[in-house]
Tab-separated table of C-alpha atoms in Angstrom:
chain	number	residue	atom	x	y	z
P	11	MET	CA	-13.409	-10.707	7.587
P	12	THR	CA	-16.598	-9.295	6.107
P	13	SER	CA	-16.810	-7.783	2.641
P	14	THR	CA	-17.266	-4.315	4.147
P	15	GLU	CA	-14.148	-4.746	6.308
P	16	ALA	CA	-12.207	-5.912	3.255
P	17	ALA	CA	-13.499	-2.917	1.281
P	18	ALA	CA	-12.478	-0.532	4.084
P	19	ILE	CA	-8.977	-2.007	4.151
P	20	ALA	CA	-8.739	-1.818	0.348
P	21	LEU	CA	-9.851	1.823	0.383
P	22	HIS	CA	-7.423	2.705	3.165
P	23	ASP	CA	-4.601	0.904	1.356
P	24	CYS	CA	-5.339	2.725	-1.889
P	25	ALA	CA	-5.483	6.070	-0.077
P	26	ALA	CA	-2.150	5.338	1.626
P	27	LEU	CA	-0.611	4.373	-1.718
P	28	TRP	CA	-1.926	7.629	-3.214
P	29	SER	CA	-0.443	9.673	-0.372
P	30	ALA	CA	2.914	7.994	-1.021
P	31	GLY	CA	2.722	8.677	-4.764
P	32	GLU	CA	2.263	5.014	-5.679
P	33	VAL	CA	-1.169	5.231	-7.367
P	34	ARG	CA	-3.268	7.890	-9.082
P	35	ALA	CA	-6.205	9.755	-7.585
P	36	ALA	CA	-8.516	7.965	-10.045
P	37	ASP	CA	-7.504	4.667	-8.405
P	38	VAL	CA	-8.737	6.007	-5.065
P	39	VAL	CA	-12.050	6.979	-6.680
P	40	THR	CA	-12.349	3.443	-8.043
P	41	ALA	CA	-11.658	2.035	-4.565
P	42	ALA	CA	-14.372	4.344	-3.183
P	43	CYS	CA	-16.817	2.991	-5.773
P	44	ASP	CA	-15.855	-0.567	-4.814
P	45	ALA	CA	-16.430	0.287	-1.150
P	46	LEU	CA	-19.918	1.558	-1.945
P	47	VAL	CA	-20.712	-1.607	-3.868
P	48	ALA	CA	-19.457	-3.674	-0.912
P	49	GLY	CA	-21.927	-1.947	1.395
P	50	LEU	CA	-20.011	0.950	2.948
P	51	ASP	CA	-22.025	4.140	2.662
P	52	THR	CA	-21.333	7.609	3.997
P	53	PRO	CA	-21.939	11.030	2.460
P	54	GLY	CA	-18.208	11.648	2.020
P	55	LEU	CA	-17.650	8.260	0.416
P	56	ARG	CA	-20.482	8.938	-2.037
P	57	MET	CA	-18.959	12.314	-2.950
P	58	LEU	CA	-15.527	10.740	-3.466
P	59	ALA	CA	-16.971	7.923	-5.569
P	60	ALA	CA	-18.881	10.443	-7.703
P	61	CYS	CA	-15.683	12.125	-8.934
P	62	THR	CA	-14.859	11.677	-12.567
P	63	ARG	CA	-11.336	10.606	-13.463
P	64	GLY	CA	-10.686	14.158	-14.655
P	65	GLU	CA	-11.892	15.689	-11.389
P	66	ALA	CA	-10.108	13.209	-9.146
P	67	ASP	CA	-6.673	14.839	-9.273
P	68	TYR	CA	-8.141	18.152	-8.151
P	69	ASP	CA	-10.908	17.095	-5.776
P	70	ILE	CA	-9.260	14.242	-3.893
P	71	HIS	CA	-7.382	16.640	-1.600
P	72	ASP	CA	-10.675	17.959	-0.236
P	73	LEU	CA	-12.797	14.805	-0.452
P	74	LEU	CA	-10.525	12.026	0.772
P	75	PRO	CA	-9.838	13.160	4.377
P	76	PRO	CA	-13.515	13.486	5.380
P	77	ALA	CA	-14.513	10.309	3.505
P	78	LEU	CA	-11.914	8.311	5.425
P	79	ALA	CA	-12.798	10.009	8.719
P	80	GLU	CA	-16.478	9.102	8.321
P	81	LEU	CA	-15.405	5.467	8.024
P	82	GLY	CA	-13.049	5.662	10.999
P	83	LEU	CA	-10.015	5.301	8.724
P	84	THR	CA	-6.765	7.223	9.033
P	85	PHE	CA	-5.814	9.778	6.403
P	86	HIS	CA	-2.084	10.106	5.765
P	87	ALA	CA	-1.008	13.472	4.434
P	88	LEU	CA	1.108	13.531	1.293
P	89	GLY	CA	4.674	12.550	2.160
P	90	ALA	CA	3.941	11.832	5.833
P	91	GLY	CA	6.077	9.216	7.568
P	92	SER	CA	3.028	7.300	8.736
P	93	GLY	CA	1.808	7.334	5.127
P	94	ARG	CA	5.019	5.729	3.901
P	95	GLU	CA	4.633	2.912	6.406
P	96	ALA	CA	0.950	2.488	5.540
P	97	ALA	CA	1.892	2.346	1.842
P	98	VAL	CA	4.542	-0.310	2.521
P	99	LYS	CA	1.961	-2.375	4.407
P	100	ALA	CA	-0.524	-1.921	1.560
P	101	LEU	CA	2.060	-3.117	-0.976
P	102	ALA	CA	2.858	-6.090	1.269
P	103	ARG	CA	-0.828	-7.055	1.301
P	104	ARG	CA	-0.953	-6.667	-2.487
P	105	MET	CA	2.070	-8.911	-2.884
P	106	LEU	CA	0.547	-11.518	-0.595
P	107	ALA	CA	-2.662	-11.341	-2.662
P	108	GLY	CA	-0.661	-12.125	-5.808
P	109	GLU	CA	-0.824	-8.659	-7.375
P	110	LEU	CA	2.987	-8.333	-7.276
P	111	THR	CA	5.679	-10.971	-7.461
P	112	PRO	CA	8.125	-11.105	-4.560
P	113	ARG	CA	10.826	-9.683	-6.811
P	114	GLU	CA	8.610	-6.818	-8.011
P	115	PHE	CA	7.669	-6.044	-4.397
P	116	ALA	CA	11.279	-5.960	-3.190
P	117	PHE	CA	12.433	-3.971	-6.236
P	118	ARG	CA	9.640	-1.404	-5.933
P	119	LEU	CA	10.337	-0.749	-2.263
P	120	HIS	CA	14.091	-0.684	-2.762
P	121	GLN	CA	13.725	1.837	-5.590
P	122	ARG	CA	11.310	4.027	-3.613
P	123	TYR	CA	12.956	3.957	-0.161
P	124	GLY	CA	16.457	2.579	-0.696
P	125	HIS	CA	18.072	1.428	2.528
P	126	GLY	CA	16.769	4.425	4.477
P	127	LEU	CA	13.407	3.191	5.799
P	128	PRO	CA	13.815	0.746	8.710
P	129	LEU	CA	10.582	-1.054	7.824
P	130	THR	CA	11.919	-1.928	4.352
P	131	GLU	CA	15.640	-2.376	5.048
P	132	ARG	CA	15.478	-6.185	4.864
P	133	LEU	CA	13.607	-5.971	1.556
P	134	ALA	CA	16.273	-3.665	0.116
P	135	VAL	CA	18.908	-6.255	1.050
P	136	LEU	CA	16.810	-9.010	-0.525
P	137	ASP	CA	16.428	-6.963	-3.708
P	138	ASP	CA	20.214	-6.754	-3.824
P	139	GLU	CA	20.332	-10.540	-3.406
P	140	TYR	CA	18.118	-10.970	-6.481
P	141	ASP	CA	20.686	-8.990	-8.450
P	142	LEU	CA	23.512	-11.181	-7.166
P	143	LEU	CA	21.787	-14.467	-8.075
P	144	GLU	CA	23.057	-14.318	-11.636
P	145	TYR	CA	26.644	-14.345	-10.339
P	146	GLY	CA	26.247	-17.096	-7.774
P	147	ASP	CA	24.508	-20.340	-7.178
P	148	GLY	CA	21.652	-19.059	-5.005
P	149	ALA	CA	18.065	-20.008	-5.708
P	150	VAL	CA	15.405	-17.484	-6.659
P	151	GLU	CA	12.883	-19.576	-4.736
P	152	GLN	CA	14.816	-19.064	-1.497
P	153	VAL	CA	14.904	-15.280	-1.918
P	154	ASP	CA	11.208	-15.321	-2.920
P	155	ALA	CA	10.427	-17.205	0.296
P	156	GLU	CA	12.362	-14.675	2.379
P	157	VAL	CA	10.609	-11.737	0.674
P	158	THR	CA	7.239	-13.423	1.249
P	159	ALA	CA	8.053	-13.957	4.925
P	160	GLU	CA	9.058	-10.305	5.223
P	161	ALA	CA	5.818	-9.225	3.509
P	162	ARG	CA	3.837	-11.309	6.018
P	163	ARG	CA	5.719	-9.686	8.897
P	164	ILE	CA	5.036	-6.208	7.555
P	165	ALA	CA	1.381	-6.888	6.753
P	166	SER	CA	0.710	-8.402	10.181
P	167	HIS	CA	1.593	-5.275	12.163
P	168	ARG	CA	-2.106	-4.502	12.299
P	169	ALA	CA	-4.937	-6.355	10.572
P	170	ALA	CA	-7.224	-3.346	10.016
P	171	PRO	CA	-6.428	0.319	9.319
P	172	PHE	CA	-8.744	1.778	11.961
P	173	GLY	CA	-7.693	4.338	14.543
P	174	SER	CA	-4.884	6.821	14.726
P	175	ALA	CA	-1.780	6.879	12.585
P	176	ASP	CA	0.235	5.859	15.650
P	177	ALA	CA	-1.908	2.761	16.092
P	178	LEU	CA	-0.975	1.652	12.596
P	179	GLY	CA	2.737	1.508	13.368
């Protein structure tokens, strides 16, 4: 994977996390800046990266969709079902990159989606298993391994976020 492909995936992931309410608009602006530094360059990306942290909350709604479209990336509207799945995949990639522990990953998804999102159902069950470990003789390492395997399964649905929202599923 090239640095520009990695930057596109990171930007798409951050945008999906923003649309799901997981990160702030300023984080998306930072990801846009990182994408520029990595070699991606479009007019919309430059405009998004030029936002100040104070402007980001207001301007992202207008700037993010065209910036992603210019890069061939999918924009997920706030609260959209495809956005939830894209956010789960983004969190899975972050966990696999070491930004979240397996327990934090499972807990975060369980808290956000409960047992109601089919993509995260197994993780909700595994989060419950973490809670039960203190009452039994199970090993944290075993649950960590199962969460990691589930994160790999989720993250491998599609390697790159290009195309339509349906293609990401």
